[in-house]
PDB file of C-alpha atoms in Angstrom:
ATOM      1  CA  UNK A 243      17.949   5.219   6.164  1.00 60.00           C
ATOM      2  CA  UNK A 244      19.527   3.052   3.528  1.00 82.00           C
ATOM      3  CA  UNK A 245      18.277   2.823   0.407  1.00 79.00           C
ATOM      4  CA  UNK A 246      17.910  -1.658   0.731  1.00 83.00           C
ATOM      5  CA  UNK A 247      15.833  -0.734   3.547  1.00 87.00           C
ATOM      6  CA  UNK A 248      13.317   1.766   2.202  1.00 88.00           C
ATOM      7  CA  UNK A 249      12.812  -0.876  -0.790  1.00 90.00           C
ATOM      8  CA  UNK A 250      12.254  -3.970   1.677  1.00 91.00           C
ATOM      9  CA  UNK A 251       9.978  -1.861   3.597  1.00 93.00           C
ATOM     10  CA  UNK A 252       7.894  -0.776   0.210  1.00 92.00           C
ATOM     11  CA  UNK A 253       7.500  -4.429  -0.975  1.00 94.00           C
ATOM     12  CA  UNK A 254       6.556  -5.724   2.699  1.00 94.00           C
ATOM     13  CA  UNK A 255       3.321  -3.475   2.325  1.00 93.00           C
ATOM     14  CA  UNK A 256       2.805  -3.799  -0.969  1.00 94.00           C
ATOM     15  CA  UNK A 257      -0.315  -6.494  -0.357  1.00 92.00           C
ATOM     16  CA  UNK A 258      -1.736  -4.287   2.410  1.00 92.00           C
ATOM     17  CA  UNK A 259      -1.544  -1.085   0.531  1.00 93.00           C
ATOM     18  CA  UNK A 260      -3.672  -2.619  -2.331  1.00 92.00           C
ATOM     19  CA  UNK A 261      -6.239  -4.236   0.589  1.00 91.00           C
ATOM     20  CA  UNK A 262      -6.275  -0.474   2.018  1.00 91.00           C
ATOM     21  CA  UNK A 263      -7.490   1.158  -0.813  1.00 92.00           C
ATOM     22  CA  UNK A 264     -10.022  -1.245  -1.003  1.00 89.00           C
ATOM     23  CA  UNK A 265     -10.942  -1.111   2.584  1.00 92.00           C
ATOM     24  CA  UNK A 266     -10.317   2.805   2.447  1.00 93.00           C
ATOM     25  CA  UNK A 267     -13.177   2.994  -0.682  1.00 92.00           C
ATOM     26  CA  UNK A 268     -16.105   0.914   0.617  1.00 93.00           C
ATOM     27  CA  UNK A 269     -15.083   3.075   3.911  1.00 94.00           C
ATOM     28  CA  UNK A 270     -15.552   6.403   1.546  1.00 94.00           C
ATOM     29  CA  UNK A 271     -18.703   5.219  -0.156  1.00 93.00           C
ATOM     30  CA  UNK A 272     -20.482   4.250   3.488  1.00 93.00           C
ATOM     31  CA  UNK A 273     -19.974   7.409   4.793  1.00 92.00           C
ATOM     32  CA  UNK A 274     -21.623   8.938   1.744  1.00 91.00           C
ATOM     33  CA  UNK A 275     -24.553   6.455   2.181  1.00 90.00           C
ATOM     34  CA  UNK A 276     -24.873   7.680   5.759  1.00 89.00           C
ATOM     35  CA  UNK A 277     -24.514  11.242   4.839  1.00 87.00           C
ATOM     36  CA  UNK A 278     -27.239  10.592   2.335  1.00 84.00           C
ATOM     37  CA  UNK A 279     -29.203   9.815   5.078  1.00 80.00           C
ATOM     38  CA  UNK A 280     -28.291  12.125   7.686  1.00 73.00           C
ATOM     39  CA  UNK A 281     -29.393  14.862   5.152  1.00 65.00           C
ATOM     40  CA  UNK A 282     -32.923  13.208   4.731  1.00 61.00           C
ATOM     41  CA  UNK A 283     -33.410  13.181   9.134  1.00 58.00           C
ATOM     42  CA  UNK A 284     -34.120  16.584  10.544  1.00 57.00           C
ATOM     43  CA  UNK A 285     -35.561  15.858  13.753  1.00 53.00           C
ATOM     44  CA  UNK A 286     -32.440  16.867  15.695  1.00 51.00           C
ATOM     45  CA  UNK A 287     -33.277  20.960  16.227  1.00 56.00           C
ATOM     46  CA  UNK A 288     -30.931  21.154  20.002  1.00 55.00           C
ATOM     47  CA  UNK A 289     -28.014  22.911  20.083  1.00 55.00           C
ATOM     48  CA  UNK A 290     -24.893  20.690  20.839  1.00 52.00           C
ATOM     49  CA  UNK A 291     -22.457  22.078  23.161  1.00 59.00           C
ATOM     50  CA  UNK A 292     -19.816  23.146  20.264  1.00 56.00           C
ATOM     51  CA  UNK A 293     -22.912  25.193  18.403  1.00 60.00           C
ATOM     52  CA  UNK A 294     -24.871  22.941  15.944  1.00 68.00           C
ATOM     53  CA  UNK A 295     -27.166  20.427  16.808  1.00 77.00           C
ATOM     54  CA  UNK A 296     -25.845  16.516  16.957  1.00 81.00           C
ATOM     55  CA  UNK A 297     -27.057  16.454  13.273  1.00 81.00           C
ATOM     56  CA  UNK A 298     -24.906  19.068  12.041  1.00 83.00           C
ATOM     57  CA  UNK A 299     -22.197  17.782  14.138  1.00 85.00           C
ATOM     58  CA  UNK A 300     -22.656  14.291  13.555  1.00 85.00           C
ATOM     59  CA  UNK A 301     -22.839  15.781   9.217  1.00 88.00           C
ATOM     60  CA  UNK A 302     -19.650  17.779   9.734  1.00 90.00           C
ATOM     61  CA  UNK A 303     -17.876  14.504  11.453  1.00 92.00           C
ATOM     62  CA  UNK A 304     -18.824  12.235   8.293  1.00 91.00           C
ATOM     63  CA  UNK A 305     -17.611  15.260   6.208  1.00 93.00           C
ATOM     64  CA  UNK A 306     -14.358  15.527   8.116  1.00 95.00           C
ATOM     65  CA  UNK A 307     -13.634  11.627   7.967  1.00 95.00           C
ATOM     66  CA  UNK A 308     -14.500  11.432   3.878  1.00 95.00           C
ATOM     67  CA  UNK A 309     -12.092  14.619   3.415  1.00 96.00           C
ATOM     68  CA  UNK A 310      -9.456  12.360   5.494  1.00 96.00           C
ATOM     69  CA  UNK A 311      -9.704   9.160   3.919  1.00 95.00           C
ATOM     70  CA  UNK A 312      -9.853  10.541   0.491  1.00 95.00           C
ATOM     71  CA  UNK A 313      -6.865  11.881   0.663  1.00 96.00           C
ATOM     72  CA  UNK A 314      -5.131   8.644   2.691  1.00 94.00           C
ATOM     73  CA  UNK A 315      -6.640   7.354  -0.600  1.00 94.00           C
ATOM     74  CA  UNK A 316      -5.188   8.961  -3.110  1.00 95.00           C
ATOM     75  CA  UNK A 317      -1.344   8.813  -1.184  1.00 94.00           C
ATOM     76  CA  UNK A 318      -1.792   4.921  -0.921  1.00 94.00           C
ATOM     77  CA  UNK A 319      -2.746   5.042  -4.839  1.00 94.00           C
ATOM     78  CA  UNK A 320       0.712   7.001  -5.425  1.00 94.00           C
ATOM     79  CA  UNK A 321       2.756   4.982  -2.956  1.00 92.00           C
ATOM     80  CA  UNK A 322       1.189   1.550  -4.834  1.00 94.00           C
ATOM     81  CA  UNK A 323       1.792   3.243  -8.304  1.00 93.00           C
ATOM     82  CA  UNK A 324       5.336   4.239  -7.311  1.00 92.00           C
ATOM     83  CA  UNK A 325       6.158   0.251  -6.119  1.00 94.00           C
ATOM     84  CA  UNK A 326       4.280  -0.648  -9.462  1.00 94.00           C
ATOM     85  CA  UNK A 327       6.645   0.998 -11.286  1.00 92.00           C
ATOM     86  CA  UNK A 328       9.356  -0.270  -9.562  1.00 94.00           C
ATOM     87  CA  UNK A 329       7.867  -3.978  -9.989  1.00 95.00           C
ATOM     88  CA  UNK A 330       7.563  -3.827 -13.512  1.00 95.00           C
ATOM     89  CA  UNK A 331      10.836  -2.747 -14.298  1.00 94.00           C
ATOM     90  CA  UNK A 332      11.877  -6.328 -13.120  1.00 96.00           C
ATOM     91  CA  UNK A 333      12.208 -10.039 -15.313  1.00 96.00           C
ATOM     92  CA  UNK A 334      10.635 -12.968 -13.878  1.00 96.00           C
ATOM     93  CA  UNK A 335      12.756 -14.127 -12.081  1.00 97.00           C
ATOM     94  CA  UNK A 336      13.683 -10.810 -10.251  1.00 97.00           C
ATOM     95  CA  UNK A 337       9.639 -10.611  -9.442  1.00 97.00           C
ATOM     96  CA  UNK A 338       9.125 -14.072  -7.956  1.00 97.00           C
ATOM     97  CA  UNK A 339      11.978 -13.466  -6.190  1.00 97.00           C
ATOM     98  CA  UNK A 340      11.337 -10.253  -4.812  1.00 97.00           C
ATOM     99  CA  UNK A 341       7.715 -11.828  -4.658  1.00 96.00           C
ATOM    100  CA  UNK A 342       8.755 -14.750  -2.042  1.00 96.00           C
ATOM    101  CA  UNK A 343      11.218 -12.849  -0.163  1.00 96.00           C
ATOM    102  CA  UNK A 344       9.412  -9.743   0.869  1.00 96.00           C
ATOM    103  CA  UNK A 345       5.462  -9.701  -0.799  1.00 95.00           C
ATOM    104  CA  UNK A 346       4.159 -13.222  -0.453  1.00 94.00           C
ATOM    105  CA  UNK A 347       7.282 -14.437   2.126  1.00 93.00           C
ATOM    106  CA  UNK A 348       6.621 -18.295   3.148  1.00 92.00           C
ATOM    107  CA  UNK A 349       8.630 -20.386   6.202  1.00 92.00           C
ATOM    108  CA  UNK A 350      10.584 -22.464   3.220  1.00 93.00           C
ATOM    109  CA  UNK A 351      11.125 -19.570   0.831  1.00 94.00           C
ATOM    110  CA  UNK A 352      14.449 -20.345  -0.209  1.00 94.00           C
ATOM    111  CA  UNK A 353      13.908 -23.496  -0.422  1.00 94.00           C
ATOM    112  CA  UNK A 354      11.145 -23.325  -2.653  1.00 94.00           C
ATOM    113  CA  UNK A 355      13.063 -20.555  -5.003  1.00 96.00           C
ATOM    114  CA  UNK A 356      15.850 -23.026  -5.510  1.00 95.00           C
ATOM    115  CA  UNK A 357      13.596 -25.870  -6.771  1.00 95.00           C
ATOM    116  CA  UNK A 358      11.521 -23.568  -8.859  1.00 94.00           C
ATOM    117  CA  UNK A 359      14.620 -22.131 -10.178  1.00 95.00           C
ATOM    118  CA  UNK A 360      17.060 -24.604 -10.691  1.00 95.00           C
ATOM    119  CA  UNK A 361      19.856 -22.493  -8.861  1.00 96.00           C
ATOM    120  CA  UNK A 362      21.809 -22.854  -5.828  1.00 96.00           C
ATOM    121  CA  UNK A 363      21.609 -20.648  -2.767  1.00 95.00           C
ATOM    122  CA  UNK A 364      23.519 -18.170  -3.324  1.00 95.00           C
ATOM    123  CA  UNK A 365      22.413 -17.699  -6.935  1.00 97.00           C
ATOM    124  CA  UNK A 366      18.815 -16.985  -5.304  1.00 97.00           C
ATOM    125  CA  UNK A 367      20.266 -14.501  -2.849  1.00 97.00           C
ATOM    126  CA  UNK A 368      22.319 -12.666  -6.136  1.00 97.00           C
ATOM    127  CA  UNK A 369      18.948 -12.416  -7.878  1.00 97.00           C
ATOM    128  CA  UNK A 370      16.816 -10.715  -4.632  1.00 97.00           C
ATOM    129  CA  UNK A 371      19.920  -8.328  -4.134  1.00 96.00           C
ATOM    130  CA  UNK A 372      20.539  -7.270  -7.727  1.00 96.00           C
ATOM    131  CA  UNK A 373      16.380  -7.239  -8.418  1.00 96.00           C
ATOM    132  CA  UNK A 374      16.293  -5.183  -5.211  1.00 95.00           C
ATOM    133  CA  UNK A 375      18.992  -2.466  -6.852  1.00 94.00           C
ATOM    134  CA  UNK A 376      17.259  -2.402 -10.283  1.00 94.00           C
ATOM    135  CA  UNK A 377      13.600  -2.259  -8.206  1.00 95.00           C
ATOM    136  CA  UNK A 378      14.938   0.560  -6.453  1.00 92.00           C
ATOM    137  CA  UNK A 379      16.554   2.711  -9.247  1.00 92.00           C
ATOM    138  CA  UNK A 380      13.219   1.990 -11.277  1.00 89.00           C
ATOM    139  CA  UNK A 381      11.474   3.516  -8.079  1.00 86.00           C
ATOM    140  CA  UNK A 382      13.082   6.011  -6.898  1.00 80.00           C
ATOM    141  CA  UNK A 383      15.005   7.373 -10.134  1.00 76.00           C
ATOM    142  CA  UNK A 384      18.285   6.978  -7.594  1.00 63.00           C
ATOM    143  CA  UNK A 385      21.094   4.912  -6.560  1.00 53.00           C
ATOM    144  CA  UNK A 386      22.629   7.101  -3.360  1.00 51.00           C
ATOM    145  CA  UNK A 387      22.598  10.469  -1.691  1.00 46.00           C
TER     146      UNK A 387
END
């Protein structure tokens, strides 16, 4: 894959990465809740057909899921750390740019850059591809293979 495209990709999730952890820690701290609870009930004594009762299946499933989404949680936090990095290595410019393009992207995106900007097309599109090289190398610590 080319490196333009691994970049374009990382800034098109960028917003939902930072939702997901989030979403991924109220998830966490539910399951706890309910584990919390699950530990206080003890009126499930049967035998479920793997072994344990429905309670110590239904504890080992929350277990399972928090043990899963903790560590989705802490690779989201390294991928959104990693595009951070890359992010502040950038001007102003080179941010709202990379910002309107690929993070925040609008139907009149160009448009709008050249107003705010005060530059003509292709100006804007010399910006996004030289802020996407520099947001790159600031990522990845590499220009090729």
């Amino acid at each position: 894959m080319k490196w333009s495209d691994c970049a374009v990709q990382d800034l098109k999730k960028y917003s939902g990465l930072k939702a997901s952890i989030d979403n991924v820690e109220e998830r966490i701290e539910a399951l706890e809740l309910k584990f919390e609870g699950i530990k206080v009930n003890k009126s499930d004594k049967i035998p479920a057909h793997g072994g344990g009762s429905k309670l110590e299946d239904y504890m080992l499933d929350n277990i399972v899921e928090r043990e899963r989404l903790n560590f989705l949680l802490e690779a989201d936090r390294k991928i959104l750390g990693i595009i951070e990095r890359g992010l502040q290595a950038l001007d102003n410019t080179e941010r709202l740019v990379l910002d309107r393009f690929f993070i925040h992207r609008r139907k009149d995106h160009i448009g709008t850059l050249i107003e705010e900007l005060g530059v003509e097309q292709s100006q804007v599109y010399r910006i996004k591809d030289q802020a996407l090289y520099k947001f790159t190398i600031h990522m990845y610590g590499i220009e090729e293979y």
